[in-house]
C-alpha positions in Angstrom: -0.4 0.2 0.4 1.0 3.3 -1.0 0.5 6.9 0.5 -1.2 9.8 -0.9 -1.5 10.8 -4.1 0.5 7.4 -5.7 -2.3 5.3 -3.5 -5.2 7.9 -5.6 -3.5 7.6 -9.0 -3.5 3.7 -8.6 -7.5 3.5 -7.0 -8.3 5.9 -9.5 -6.3 4.0 -13.0 -7.7 0.0 -11.3 -11.4 1.5 -11.4 -10.5 1.9 -15.9 -11.9 -1.0 -17.3 -9.6 -3.7 -17.7 -7.3 -2.9 -15.5 -6.1 -4.8 -12.7 -4.3 -3.4 -9.5 -0.5 -5.0 -11.0 -2.0 -2.9 -13.9 -3.0 0.0 -12.1 0.3 0.2 -10.5 2.4 0.0 -13.8 0.3 2.7 -15.1 0.9 5.2 -11.2 4.1 4.4 -11.9 4.7 5.3 -15.6 3.5 8.8 -15.2 6.0 9.6 -11.8 8.5 8.3 -13.9 7.3 10.1 -17.5 8.3 13.9 -18.6 5.9 16.0 -17.4 5.1 17.8 -20.4 3.9 14.6 -21.7 1.5 14.2 -18.8 0.0 17.2 -18.8 -0.8 17.1 -22.8 -2.6 13.7 -21.5 -4.2 15.5 -18.7 -5.5 18.4 -21.0 -6.1 15.5 -24.3 -8.8 14.6 -20.9 -10.0 17.3 -19.8 -11.2 18.4 -23.9 -12.7 14.7 -24.3 -15.2 15.5 -21.7 -15.9 19.1 -22.6 -16.1 19.7 -26.5 -17.4 15.6 -27.8 -20.5 14.5 -27.7 -22.5 12.5 -29.6 -24.1 12.5 -33.1 -28.0 13.7 -32.5 -29.3 11.0 -35.7 -27.3 8.5 -34.5 -25.8 8.7 -31.4 -21.9 7.9 -32.6 -18.6 10.4 -30.8 -18.8 13.5 -32.3 -17.7 17.1 -31.8 -20.5 18.8 -34.0 -24.2 17.7 -34.2 -24.2 15.0 -36.5 -21.2 12.9 -37.2 -19.0 12.5 -40.6 -21.0 9.3 -41.2 -24.4 11.0 -41.4 -23.2 14.1 -42.8 -21.5 12.2 -46.0 -24.6 12.3 -48.5 -22.5 9.0 -50.8 -24.2 6.2 -48.0 -26.8 4.9 -48.7 -30.4 5.6 -47.1 -31.4 2.8 -47.4 -29.7 0.3 -45.6 -29.7 1.2 -41.4 -27.4 -0.7 -39.8 -27.6 -1.2 -35.5 -24.6 -1.5 -33.0 -24.3 -1.2 -29.8 -21.0 1.0 -29.3 -19.3 2.8 -30.9 -16.4 0.8 -31.0 -18.6 -1.0 -33.8 -18.3 1.9 -35.7 -15.2 1.3 -36.5 -14.6 -2.4 -36.5 -17.8 -2.7 -39.3 -15.8 0.2 -40.9 -12.5 -0.9 -40.8 -14.2 -3.8 -43.7 -15.1 -1.5 -46.4 -17.6 -4.0 -46.9 -20.6 -1.9 -45.6 -22.3 1.4 -47.4 -24.7 2.0 -45.5 -25.3 4.8 -42.1 -25.5 3.8 -38.4 -27.5 4.0 -35.7 -25.2 2.5 -31.9 -28.0 1.8 -29.1 -25.7 2.6 -26.0 -25.6 -1.0 -25.0 -27.4 -3.9 -24.6 -29.9 -5.3 -22.1 -28.2 -6.1 -18.8 -31.1 -6.9 -16.9 -28.1 -7.4 -13.8 -26.4 -4.8 -14.7 -30.3 -2.7 -14.6 -29.9 -1.7 -17.9 -33.1 -2.1 -19.6 -34.7 -0.8 -23.2 -35.6 2.3 -21.5 -32.1 3.1 -21.6 -30.5 2.3 -24.6 -31.6 4.8 -28.0 -34.2 2.8 -28.9 -37.1 5.2 -29.5 -34.5 7.0 -31.3 -34.8 4.2 -33.7 -37.6 3.7 -33.7 -38.3 7.6 -35.1 -35.7 6.8 -37.7 -37.7 4.5 -38.9 -40.7 6.9 -40.1 -38.4 7.6 -43.1 -39.3 5.8 -46.3 -36.4 5.5 -47.6 -36.1 3.0 -44.9 -35.5 0.2 -46.8 -33.3 -2.4 -43.8 -32.2 -2.8 -41.1 -29.0 -5.1 -40.2 -29.0 -6.0 -36.2 -25.2 -6.3 -35.4 -24.9 -6.9 -31.9 -21.9 -8.7 -30.0 -23.1 -12.9 -29.7 -23.5 -13.0 -26.2 -25.9 -13.4 -24.2 -26.7 -9.4 -24.4 -26.9 -9.8 -27.3 -29.1 -12.1 -28.4 -31.7 -10.4 -25.6 -31.5 -6.7 -27.7 -32.0 -8.2 -31.1 -34.4 -10.5 -30.1 -36.1 -7.5 -28.4 -35.3 -5.3 -31.3 -36.9 -8.2 -33.8 -39.9 -8.7 -32.1 -40.2 -5.2 -32.3 -39.5 -4.3 -35.7 -41.1 -7.2 -37.9 -44.3 -6.0 -37.5 -43.4 -3.0 -38.7 -42.6 -4.3 -42.5 -39.3 -3.4 -43.0 -37.2 -5.9 -43.7 -35.1 -6.9 -40.7 -31.4 -8.9 -41.0 -28.5 -10.0 -38.5 -25.3 -11.4 -39.3 -24.0 -14.2 -39.2 -21.9 -15.8 -36.8 -20.0 -18.9 -37.2 -16.0 -20.4 -38.2 -13.7 -16.7 -37.6 -11.6 -17.6 -41.1 -7.8 -19.7 -39.6 -10.0 -21.0 -37.5 -10.3 -25.3 -37.1 -13.3 -27.3 -37.2 -12.1 -29.3 -34.4 -11.4 -26.7 -32.4 -15.0 -24.2 -33.2 -17.9 -24.8 -30.0 -20.7 -26.7 -31.0 -22.4 -23.2 -30.5 -20.9 -21.9 -33.3 -20.4 -24.5 -35.6 -24.4 -24.7 -35.3 -24.6 -21.3 -36.2 -22.5 -21.9 -38.9 -24.2 -24.0 -40.7 -27.1 -22.3 -40.4 -25.9 -19.3 -41.8 -24.2 -21.0 -44.8 -24.0 -19.4 -47.9 -25.7 -20.5 -51.7 -23.4 -21.2 -53.6 -25.0 -22.5 -56.2 -30.1 -23.5 -56.5 -28.2 -26.6 -59.4 -30.5 -27.1 -61.9 -32.9 -29.3 -60.1 -36.7 -29.1 -60.4 -38.6 -27.8 -57.6 -41.3 -30.0 -56.7 -44.8 -29.5 -54.8 -45.8 -32.6 -52.6 -48.7 -32.4 -55.1 -46.3 -33.7 -57.1 -44.8 -35.7 -55.4 -47.4 -37.7 -54.2 -48.4 -37.9 -57.9 -44.8 -39.4 -58.5 -45.5 -42.5 -56.8 -48.9 -43.3 -57.8 -46.9 -42.9 -61.2 -44.1 -45.4 -60.4 -46.0 -47.5 -58.1 -49.0 -47.7 -60.8 -45.7 -48.4 -63.2 -44.5 -51.5 -60.6 -47.8 -53.0 -61.1 -47.7 -52.4 -64.7 -44.9 -54.6 -65.5 -45.2 -57.0 -62.4 -48.9 -58.3 -64.4 -47.0 -58.8 -67.9 -44.3 -61.0 -66.0 -46.7 -62.9 -64.6 -49.1 -63.2 -68.1 -44.8 -64.0 -69.1 -44.9 -66.7 -67.4 -48.5 -68.5 -67.5 -47.6 -68.3 -71.3 -44.8 -69.7 -70.9 -45.9 -72.6 -68.5 -48.5 -73.0 -72.1 -46.1 -73.9 -74.6 -45.5 -77.3 -75.7 -42.0 -76.8 -77.1 -40.1 -73.8 -78.1 -41.2 -71.4 -80.6 -44.8 -72.9 -80.7 -47.2 -72.2 -83.7 -49.2 -70.4 -81.6 -46.9 -67.8 -80.2 -48.6 -65.9 -82.2 -51.9 -66.3 -80.9 -50.1 -65.2 -77.4 -48.5 -62.4 -78.1 -49.8 -58.7 -78.2 -47.6 -56.8 -80.1 -48.3 -58.9 -82.9 -49.8 -57.8 -86.4 -53.1 -58.9 -87.8 -51.8 -59.6 -91.4 -54.5 -60.4 -94.5 -54.8 -64.3 -94.5 -54.4 -64.4 -97.6 -51.5 -63.4 -97.9 -48.7 -66.1 -98.0 -46.3 -66.2 -94.9 -43.2 -65.0 -96.0 -40.5 -67.5 -94.7 -39.2 -67.5 -91.5 -41.9 -65.7 -90.8 -44.6 -66.9 -88.4 -48.1 -67.4 -90.3 -51.4 -65.9 -89.0 -54.1 -69.6 -88.2 -56.5 -70.2 -91.6 -59.5 -71.5 -89.3 -60.6 -71.2 -93.0 -58.4 -73.6 -94.5 -58.7 -76.1 -91.5 -62.4 -76.2 -91.6 -62.3 -77.3 -95.5 -59.6 -79.5 -94.9 -61.4 -81.5 -91.9 -64.3 -81.6 -94.6 -62.8 -82.9 -97.2 -61.7 -85.6 -95.3 -65.5 -86.2 -93.1 -66.6 -86.9 -97.6 -63.8 -88.3 -98.2 -64.6 -91.0 -95.7 -67.9 -91.2 -96.2 -67.8 -92.5 -99.3 -65.2 -94.7 -98.7 -67.5 -96.2 -96.8 -70.6 -95.8 -99.4 -67.8 -98.0 -101.7 -67.2 -100.6 -99.3 -70.5 -101.2 -98.9 -71.7 -101.1 -102.5 -67.9 -103.5 -103.0 -69.4 -105.7 -100.0 -73.1 -105.6 -101.9 -72.8 -106.8 -105.1 -70.2 -109.1 -105.0 -71.3 -112.9 -106.0 -72.3 -116.1 -103.8 -71.7 -119.2 -106.2 -68.9 -121.3 -105.1 -68.1 -121.4 -109.6 -67.7 -117.4 -110.0 -66.2 -116.3 -106.3 -62.9 -117.9 -106.9 -60.9 -116.1 -104.2 -57.1 -115.0 -104.9 -55.9 -118.6 -102.6 -57.6 -120.8 -104.7 -56.0 -119.9 -108.0 -52.9 -119.2 -106.2 -52.9 -123.5 -105.2 -54.4 -123.5 -108.3 -51.1 -121.7 -109.2 -48.9 -123.6 -107.6 -47.3 -127.2 -109.0 -46.4 -130.9 -106.9 -43.9 -130.4 -105.7 -44.5 -135.0 -104.7 -43.7 -135.5 -100.9 -42.4 -131.8 -100.3 -45.8 -130.9 -100.0 -46.2 -132.9 -98.2 -44.3 -131.9 -95.7 -45.4 -128.7 -95.9 -48.8 -129.3 -95.5 -49.2 -129.8 -91.9 -46.3 -126.6 -91.5 -49.4 -124.9 -93.0 -52.3 -126.6 -90.7 -49.9 -125.3 -87.8 -49.8 -122.7 -88.6 -53.1 -121.5 -89.7 -53.8 -121.6 -85.7 -51.8 -118.7 -84.7 -52.9 -116.6 -87.4 -56.4 -116.7 -86.7 -56.2 -114.9 -83.2 -54.6 -112.1 -85.3 -57.8 -112.1 -87.8 -60.2 -112.1 -84.7 -58.2 -108.9 -83.5 -58.6 -107.1 -86.6 -61.9 -108.1 -87.7 -63.2 -106.4 -83.6 -60.3 -103.0 -84.5 -62.5 -100.5 -86.2 -61.7 -99.9 -90.5 -60.5 -97.2 -91.4 -61.4 -95.9 -94.3 -58.7 -93.8 -96.8 -59.0 -92.4 -99.8 -56.1 -91.8 -102.5 -56.7 -88.6 -102.0 -57.8 -88.5 -98.3 -53.8 -89.8 -98.1 -52.3 -87.5 -100.7 -53.2 -84.5 -99.1 -51.8 -85.4 -95.8 -49.0 -86.1 -97.5 -48.4 -83.2 -99.0 -49.2 -81.3 -96.0 -46.8 -83.3 -93.4 -44.3 -82.6 -96.8 -44.8 -78.7 -96.6 -43.1 -76.5 -95.0 -43.8 -75.5 -91.1 -45.3 -71.9 -91.0 -43.8 -71.2 -87.9 -39.3 -71.6 -89.1 -36.8 -73.6 -87.1 -35.2 -70.9 -84.6 -31.9 -69.5 -85.1 -31.0 -69.4 -82.1 -32.9 -71.3 -79.6 -35.0 -70.0 -76.6 -33.4 -72.2 -73.9 -29.7 -73.8 -74.0 -29.2 -77.1 -75.1 -33.0 -77.1 -75.7 -33.5 -78.6 -79.1 -36.5 -77.9 -82.7 -39.7 -81.1 -81.8 -41.2 -80.7 -85.6 -44.6 -81.3 -84.6 -45.6 -83.2 -88.1 -43.6 -85.8 -87.6 
């Protein structure tokens, strides 16, 4: 502890913000050791500041006149107003040389613990300045601390109903900082205040458009599933590869002229009239054959003289072989019982009568090429093409 004027100077210097007892002691001894003229200039500067410097009547910034240099500058943009807490914040923003609008200094921040409320700040002056229709935007440039957040929230609730555009400085990572050393609040605000580099080429969709798109996709999936089931069912119905009825099952097959001949290597269509005509001719030929057989049986002779059979003619034409004929007789007699069951079976089976014309048509159909050509490559590996006519 010091006595007299030295201790009084240390105590007064310790009341300054940011100056502790040790710093006040070093400053006091520096004043004692300094030149008297220098200390006189320091005392004169302090007294002059208190007597000649005041605050700007419009923005609240420090000035020796009624209006500060920024408010007197006509080159400033009057449509943008930046609200700060202290005059030192104006100097910090001016150093960036990025803002060309005007300022409004509140003179502090809301701090209930220190007894500073909205009434102690220059908020009424701010509202009165909004009567100027040239102001289109207000930027809230408060410190990112508890007091600054409270002040910005109070001003936003009060200025939003006025219809003026309201914005706030972004807070986030400092230039040259590392993500791993950033705290959660700073990193979260950096994400919230991120800048958009490019909107991209994607078209924004509404909820109704998204709903319609989902419905279309589901409908396409159902159609594809139905097509797959139809293909599986068609594959199960095939009896051989490259069926001659594939053109009937295919939905994409074109309806061609039935009278036009099918081109080679191209699946033709089924001619129902031709099938009916062939069946009708087959029935007529079978009826004619049965009628001819009945007339032949009715017109056959009954007497023994005229009814010589081919067996008797063959027996008469056979020369007499003497002893050999006697040996062959038992053999032929022995063979007769074995032929009897076959003859009985032939008599029991229904007789099929086919005219030469019918046989000729069957041979022509069998020798004719198939309408379904043999595929160059089998549908399945190792599967051979089966001719249904053979």
